[in-house]
Amino acid sequence: MLVAAIILAALIAIFYQSFAYLFYPVKDLQAEIEKGFELAKANEGKIVESELFVAKAVQVLNTKNFEDSSTLAVFECTDFELCCKDTEECSLGLSFNTERKTLSVEKDSAVSPYYRCLYDRRLFVCKAFFGIKPAQAEISSVKAEKSLKLDEGNQLLIEFKYSNVGELDAFEELTARVQVFDKEDNNPLKQALFETEKAIPKIKAGEEKSSSIIAEFSRAGSFDVKIEIESEEAGKDSKTFAVKAEGIPQNLCTALQKESPQLYPSLGGIEELRGECVSKALCSNCSFAFECKDAWDARGESVVAADKEYAYVIEPAGACSQ
């Protein structure tokens, strides 16, 4: 019975591959990949699935067909019963050549590619996956207080659960990141008031894990808190929630005093300060260099960030000759 079942399954697979064009529409593979990449860019970090269609033989696509000044393309095979990788001969439907960055359709094949794009340093890295759905990170739930009394503490504990909703395991750690934004700032390019990240454990297909991360608030106000998880292998997901902070924070980052002016070295260090007359401006209770700078900015000084314990105030040139 077992042998008969195996033979039957093999015959069904052969029939499926040979006559798939009778059941599914024939589509232009290059046009479908282009469409998939555009959808994936609009849903950055998330898997975009496509309907099953037939890719006709014989054709060869290169990743260069899909690249421009803002896009890098990658082909990946995630099921070696569907495709060959870096082999001289291939009896399967699809063949991938890593060195040439090509995808060859060896014979008419029923395919339903998955697409995902990640934005990195002004460039979309877009991947087309053929076979099994790749690992995909997803934030399942987030637990955190929605209000914070700063006189009792300026840290917010964020507990979250994350899972892999793909069909392949993720073999690398993910990065969890939290950012705090001013809710009243309507600038689409607004900068985070606070940001930190940490590594969190990898996840197998269908697995869910728990972790936590801490956000800090330096002043009262209404804020959007964004938590994000990401890896190259498992994509990206994020959740945003509102927090209202009230009161005056303990241990507020404070500008202290300036040291005597001196000429900044003409070599090394911070480039924009080379040869300038500067004073080291000391701070206390600051967690980041930008907080120390902001504390001195509030005093109306011309400041350059350096360290969480000090910044540099640019003085008039004559101050260093006195």
Short mmCIF file of N, CA and C in Angstrom, two decimals, residues 193-305:
data_model
loop_
_atom_site.label_atom_id
_atom_site.label_comp_id
_atom_site.label_asym_id
_atom_site.label_seq_id
_atom_site.Cartn_x
_atom_site.Cartn_y
_atom_site.Cartn_z
N LEU A 193 12.76 61.13 19.13
CA LEU A 193 13.27 61.77 20.34
C LEU A 193 14.10 60.78 21.16
N PHE A 194 13.77 59.51 21.02
CA PHE A 194 14.51 58.44 21.71
C PHE A 194 14.50 57.22 20.80
N GLU A 195 15.62 56.50 20.79
CA GLU A 195 15.71 55.27 19.99
C GLU A 195 16.72 54.33 20.62
N THR A 196 16.37 53.08 20.69
CA THR A 196 17.31 52.05 21.15
C THR A 196 16.93 50.73 20.51
N GLU A 197 17.88 49.80 20.47
CA GLU A 197 17.61 48.49 19.88
C GLU A 197 18.35 47.40 20.63
N LYS A 198 17.93 46.15 20.41
CA LYS A 198 18.55 45.00 21.05
C LYS A 198 18.33 43.78 20.16
N ALA A 199 19.18 42.78 20.34
CA ALA A 199 19.02 41.52 19.61
C ALA A 199 18.01 40.64 20.35
N ILE A 200 17.16 39.95 19.58
CA ILE A 200 16.22 39.00 20.16
C ILE A 200 16.38 37.66 19.46
N PRO A 201 16.02 36.55 20.13
CA PRO A 201 16.29 35.21 19.58
C PRO A 201 15.59 34.93 18.25
N LYS A 202 16.23 34.08 17.46
CA LYS A 202 15.66 33.63 16.18
C LYS A 202 14.40 32.80 16.44
N ILE A 203 13.59 32.60 15.40
CA ILE A 203 12.33 31.88 15.56
C ILE A 203 12.13 30.87 14.42
N LYS A 204 11.63 29.70 14.80
CA LYS A 204 11.31 28.68 13.81
C LYS A 204 9.96 28.98 13.18
N ALA A 205 9.67 28.32 12.08
CA ALA A 205 8.38 28.49 11.41
C ALA A 205 7.24 28.13 12.36
N GLY A 206 6.26 29.02 12.47
CA GLY A 206 5.11 28.78 13.33
C GLY A 206 5.34 29.01 14.80
N GLU A 207 6.55 29.39 15.19
CA GLU A 207 6.90 29.58 16.60
C GLU A 207 6.59 31.00 17.06
N GLU A 208 6.27 31.13 18.35
CA GLU A 208 6.04 32.44 18.96
C GLU A 208 6.92 32.57 20.19
N LYS A 209 7.54 33.74 20.38
CA LYS A 209 8.38 33.99 21.55
C LYS A 209 8.02 35.34 22.16
N SER A 210 8.49 35.53 23.40
CA SER A 210 8.23 36.78 24.12
C SER A 210 9.54 37.51 24.38
N SER A 211 9.47 38.84 24.42
CA SER A 211 10.63 39.66 24.75
C SER A 211 10.13 41.00 25.29
N SER A 212 11.07 41.86 25.61
CA SER A 212 10.70 43.20 26.11
C SER A 212 11.80 44.19 25.75
N ILE A 213 11.45 45.47 25.80
CA ILE A 213 12.39 46.54 25.51
C ILE A 213 11.92 47.78 26.26
N ILE A 214 12.83 48.71 26.54
CA ILE A 214 12.49 49.88 27.35
C ILE A 214 12.62 51.16 26.52
N ALA A 215 11.58 52.00 26.60
CA ALA A 215 11.62 53.34 26.01
C ALA A 215 11.77 54.36 27.12
N GLU A 216 12.44 55.48 26.81
CA GLU A 216 12.65 56.54 27.80
C GLU A 216 12.06 57.86 27.29
N PHE A 217 11.57 58.67 28.24
CA PHE A 217 10.95 59.95 27.93
C PHE A 217 11.66 61.05 28.70
N SER A 218 12.07 62.10 27.99
CA SER A 218 12.83 63.18 28.63
C SER A 218 11.96 64.37 29.02
N ARG A 219 10.69 64.36 28.59
CA ARG A 219 9.80 65.48 28.92
C ARG A 219 8.35 65.02 28.85
N ALA A 220 7.47 65.87 29.36
CA ALA A 220 6.04 65.59 29.29
C ALA A 220 5.52 65.85 27.88
N GLY A 221 4.40 65.22 27.54
CA GLY A 221 3.79 65.44 26.24
C GLY A 221 3.06 64.20 25.75
N SER A 222 2.56 64.31 24.52
CA SER A 222 1.89 63.18 23.87
C SER A 222 2.83 62.62 22.81
N PHE A 223 2.99 61.30 22.82
CA PHE A 223 4.00 60.67 21.97
C PHE A 223 3.44 59.45 21.25
N ASP A 224 4.04 59.14 20.12
CA ASP A 224 3.82 57.87 19.43
C ASP A 224 5.04 57.00 19.68
N VAL A 225 4.80 55.79 20.14
CA VAL A 225 5.88 54.84 20.39
C VAL A 225 5.80 53.74 19.34
N LYS A 226 6.88 53.56 18.60
CA LYS A 226 6.92 52.56 17.53
C LYS A 226 7.89 51.45 17.92
N ILE A 227 7.39 50.21 17.92
CA ILE A 227 8.26 49.06 18.16
C ILE A 227 8.34 48.27 16.86
N GLU A 228 9.55 47.84 16.53
CA GLU A 228 9.81 47.20 15.24
C GLU A 228 10.74 46.02 15.43
N ILE A 229 10.49 44.93 14.71
CA ILE A 229 11.42 43.80 14.69
C ILE A 229 11.84 43.57 13.24
N GLU A 230 13.08 43.12 13.06
CA GLU A 230 13.60 43.05 11.69
C GLU A 230 14.79 42.12 11.60
N SER A 231 14.90 41.43 10.48
CA SER A 231 16.13 40.77 10.07
C SER A 231 16.09 40.62 8.56
N GLU A 232 17.24 40.49 7.95
CA GLU A 232 17.29 40.32 6.50
C GLU A 232 16.56 39.06 6.08
N GLU A 233 16.66 38.03 6.92
CA GLU A 233 16.10 36.72 6.60
C GLU A 233 14.59 36.65 6.83
N ALA A 234 14.09 37.40 7.83
CA ALA A 234 12.68 37.28 8.23
C ALA A 234 11.88 38.54 8.00
N GLY A 235 12.43 39.53 7.32
CA GLY A 235 11.67 40.73 7.02
C GLY A 235 11.45 41.63 8.21
N LYS A 236 10.34 42.35 8.21
CA LYS A 236 10.12 43.40 9.20
C LYS A 236 8.65 43.49 9.55
N ASP A 237 8.38 43.88 10.81
CA ASP A 237 7.02 44.21 11.22
C ASP A 237 7.10 45.27 12.31
N SER A 238 6.05 46.05 12.46
CA SER A 238 6.05 47.11 13.47
C SER A 238 4.65 47.35 14.01
N LYS A 239 4.60 47.90 15.21
CA LYS A 239 3.36 48.32 15.84
C LYS A 239 3.61 49.70 16.45
N THR A 240 2.61 50.56 16.42
CA THR A 240 2.71 51.90 17.00
C THR A 240 1.55 52.14 17.96
N PHE A 241 1.85 52.73 19.11
CA PHE A 241 0.80 53.05 20.07
C PHE A 241 1.10 54.40 20.72
N ALA A 242 0.07 55.01 21.28
CA ALA A 242 0.19 56.35 21.86
C ALA A 242 0.48 56.27 23.35
N VAL A 243 1.31 57.19 23.83
CA VAL A 243 1.64 57.30 25.26
C VAL A 243 1.59 58.77 25.66
N LYS A 244 1.01 59.03 26.81
CA LYS A 244 0.99 60.39 27.35
C LYS A 244 1.86 60.43 28.60
N ALA A 245 2.85 61.31 28.60
CA ALA A 245 3.76 61.46 29.74
C ALA A 245 3.45 62.77 30.45
N GLU A 246 3.38 62.71 31.78
CA GLU A 246 3.05 63.89 32.59
C GLU A 246 4.09 64.08 33.69
N GLY A 247 4.24 65.34 34.13
CA GLY A 247 5.15 65.63 35.23
C GLY A 247 6.54 66.00 34.76
N ILE A 248 7.45 66.10 35.71
CA ILE A 248 8.84 66.45 35.43
C ILE A 248 9.70 65.22 35.70
N PRO A 249 10.50 64.79 34.73
CA PRO A 249 11.29 63.57 34.93
C PRO A 249 12.37 63.73 35.98
N GLN A 250 12.61 62.64 36.70
CA GLN A 250 13.73 62.62 37.64
C GLN A 250 15.03 62.56 36.85
N ASN A 251 16.10 63.04 37.48
CA ASN A 251 17.43 62.96 36.86
C ASN A 251 17.43 63.51 35.43
N LEU A 252 16.82 64.70 35.27
CA LEU A 252 16.74 65.31 33.95
C LEU A 252 18.13 65.65 33.42
N CYS A 253 18.35 65.37 32.16
CA CYS A 253 19.61 65.72 31.50
C CYS A 253 19.83 67.23 31.62
N THR A 254 20.97 67.63 32.18
CA THR A 254 21.19 69.03 32.52
C THR A 254 22.53 69.53 32.00
N ALA A 255 22.52 70.76 31.44
CA ALA A 255 23.77 71.43 31.06
C ALA A 255 24.40 72.03 32.32
N LEU A 256 25.70 71.75 32.55
CA LEU A 256 26.38 72.23 33.76
C LEU A 256 27.18 73.49 33.48
N GLN A 257 28.47 73.36 33.22
CA GLN A 257 29.29 74.53 32.97
C GLN A 257 30.26 74.27 31.82
N LYS A 258 30.83 75.38 31.31
CA LYS A 258 31.80 75.27 30.22
C LYS A 258 33.21 75.35 30.78
N GLU A 259 34.12 74.60 30.14
CA GLU A 259 35.54 74.71 30.48
C GLU A 259 36.15 75.85 29.67
N SER A 260 37.40 76.17 29.95
CA SER A 260 38.08 77.28 29.27
C SER A 260 38.19 77.01 27.77
N PRO A 261 38.03 78.05 26.93
CA PRO A 261 38.13 77.88 25.47
C PRO A 261 39.53 77.42 25.07
N GLN A 262 39.59 76.62 24.02
CA GLN A 262 40.87 76.20 23.46
C GLN A 262 40.67 75.84 22.00
N LEU A 263 41.76 75.87 21.24
CA LEU A 263 41.68 75.51 19.83
C LEU A 263 41.50 74.00 19.68
N TYR A 264 40.55 73.63 18.86
CA TYR A 264 40.33 72.21 18.58
C TYR A 264 41.43 71.73 17.62
N PRO A 265 41.96 70.52 17.79
CA PRO A 265 43.04 70.03 16.90
C PRO A 265 42.64 70.11 15.43
N SER A 266 43.62 70.38 14.58
CA SER A 266 43.36 70.50 13.14
C SER A 266 43.30 69.14 12.46
N LEU A 267 43.68 68.08 13.17
CA LEU A 267 43.63 66.72 12.63
C LEU A 267 42.82 65.83 13.56
N GLY A 268 42.09 64.89 12.96
CA GLY A 268 41.34 63.92 13.76
C GLY A 268 40.11 64.52 14.41
N GLY A 269 39.44 63.72 15.23
CA GLY A 269 38.28 64.20 15.96
C GLY A 269 37.10 64.51 15.06
N ILE A 270 36.32 65.51 15.48
CA ILE A 270 35.12 65.91 14.75
C ILE A 270 35.51 66.89 13.65
N GLU A 271 35.25 66.53 12.43
CA GLU A 271 35.75 67.29 11.28
C GLU A 271 35.30 68.75 11.29
N GLU A 272 34.03 68.99 11.60
CA GLU A 272 33.51 70.36 11.53
C GLU A 272 34.10 71.28 12.60
N LEU A 273 34.79 70.70 13.60
CA LEU A 273 35.38 71.52 14.67
C LEU A 273 36.87 71.79 14.47
N ARG A 274 37.49 71.16 13.49
CA ARG A 274 38.93 71.29 13.32
C ARG A 274 39.34 72.75 13.13
N GLY A 275 40.26 73.21 13.99
CA GLY A 275 40.76 74.57 13.92
C GLY A 275 39.86 75.61 14.55
N GLU A 276 38.70 75.20 15.07
CA GLU A 276 37.77 76.14 15.70
C GLU A 276 38.16 76.39 17.16
N CYS A 277 37.74 77.54 17.67
CA CYS A 277 37.88 77.84 19.10
C CYS A 277 36.65 77.28 19.80
N VAL A 278 36.86 76.34 20.72
CA VAL A 278 35.72 75.66 21.34
C VAL A 278 35.89 75.60 22.86
N SER A 279 34.75 75.43 23.52
CA SER A 279 34.74 75.14 24.96
C SER A 279 34.04 73.80 25.15
N LYS A 280 34.61 72.97 26.01
CA LYS A 280 33.93 71.72 26.35
C LYS A 280 32.79 72.07 27.30
N ALA A 281 31.55 71.71 26.92
CA ALA A 281 30.36 72.04 27.70
C ALA A 281 29.87 70.78 28.41
N LEU A 282 29.96 70.75 29.72
CA LEU A 282 29.69 69.54 30.49
C LEU A 282 28.20 69.34 30.75
N CYS A 283 27.79 68.07 30.88
CA CYS A 283 26.40 67.70 31.14
C CYS A 283 26.33 66.65 32.24
N SER A 284 25.14 66.48 32.81
CA SER A 284 24.91 65.40 33.78
C SER A 284 23.57 64.74 33.50
N ASN A 285 23.50 63.45 33.82
CA ASN A 285 22.27 62.65 33.69
C ASN A 285 21.75 62.55 32.26
N CYS A 286 22.64 62.64 31.29
CA CYS A 286 22.23 62.47 29.89
C CYS A 286 22.54 61.04 29.46
N SER A 287 21.63 60.47 28.67
CA SER A 287 21.83 59.10 28.18
C SER A 287 22.49 59.07 26.81
N PHE A 288 22.37 60.17 26.06
CA PHE A 288 22.89 60.19 24.70
C PHE A 288 23.55 61.54 24.42
N ALA A 289 24.45 61.55 23.43
CA ALA A 289 25.14 62.78 23.06
C ALA A 289 24.16 63.86 22.61
N PHE A 290 23.11 63.46 21.87
CA PHE A 290 22.18 64.48 21.37
C PHE A 290 21.40 65.13 22.51
N GLU A 291 21.20 64.42 23.63
CA GLU A 291 20.51 65.01 24.77
C GLU A 291 21.37 66.10 25.41
N CYS A 292 22.67 65.83 25.53
CA CYS A 292 23.59 66.84 26.07
C CYS A 292 23.61 68.07 25.16
N LYS A 293 23.66 67.83 23.86
CA LYS A 293 23.64 68.94 22.89
C LYS A 293 22.35 69.75 23.04
N ASP A 294 21.20 69.05 23.14
CA ASP A 294 19.92 69.75 23.26
C ASP A 294 19.87 70.61 24.52
N ALA A 295 20.46 70.10 25.61
CA ALA A 295 20.46 70.86 26.86
C ALA A 295 21.21 72.18 26.70
N TRP A 296 22.32 72.16 25.95
CA TRP A 296 23.08 73.39 25.70
C TRP A 296 22.42 74.25 24.62
N ASP A 297 21.77 73.61 23.65
CA ASP A 297 21.01 74.38 22.64
C ASP A 297 19.96 75.25 23.31
N ALA A 298 19.34 74.69 24.36
CA ALA A 298 18.29 75.42 25.07
C ALA A 298 18.82 76.70 25.72
N ARG A 299 20.14 76.78 25.91
CA ARG A 299 20.75 77.99 26.47
C ARG A 299 21.14 78.99 25.38
N GLY A 300 20.86 78.63 24.13
CA GLY A 300 21.16 79.55 23.03
C GLY A 300 22.58 79.48 22.53
N GLU A 301 23.31 78.42 22.87
CA GLU A 301 24.70 78.27 22.43
C GLU A 301 24.76 77.60 21.05
N SER A 302 25.88 77.82 20.35
CA SER A 302 26.15 77.12 19.09
C SER A 302 26.91 75.85 19.44
N VAL A 303 26.22 74.71 19.36
CA VAL A 303 26.73 73.47 19.96
C VAL A 303 26.88 72.36 18.93
N VAL A 304 27.91 71.53 19.13
CA VAL A 304 28.12 70.32 18.33
C VAL A 304 28.14 69.13 19.28
N ALA A 305 27.35 68.10 18.97
CA ALA A 305 27.28 66.91 19.83
C ALA A 305 28.60 66.16 19.82
#
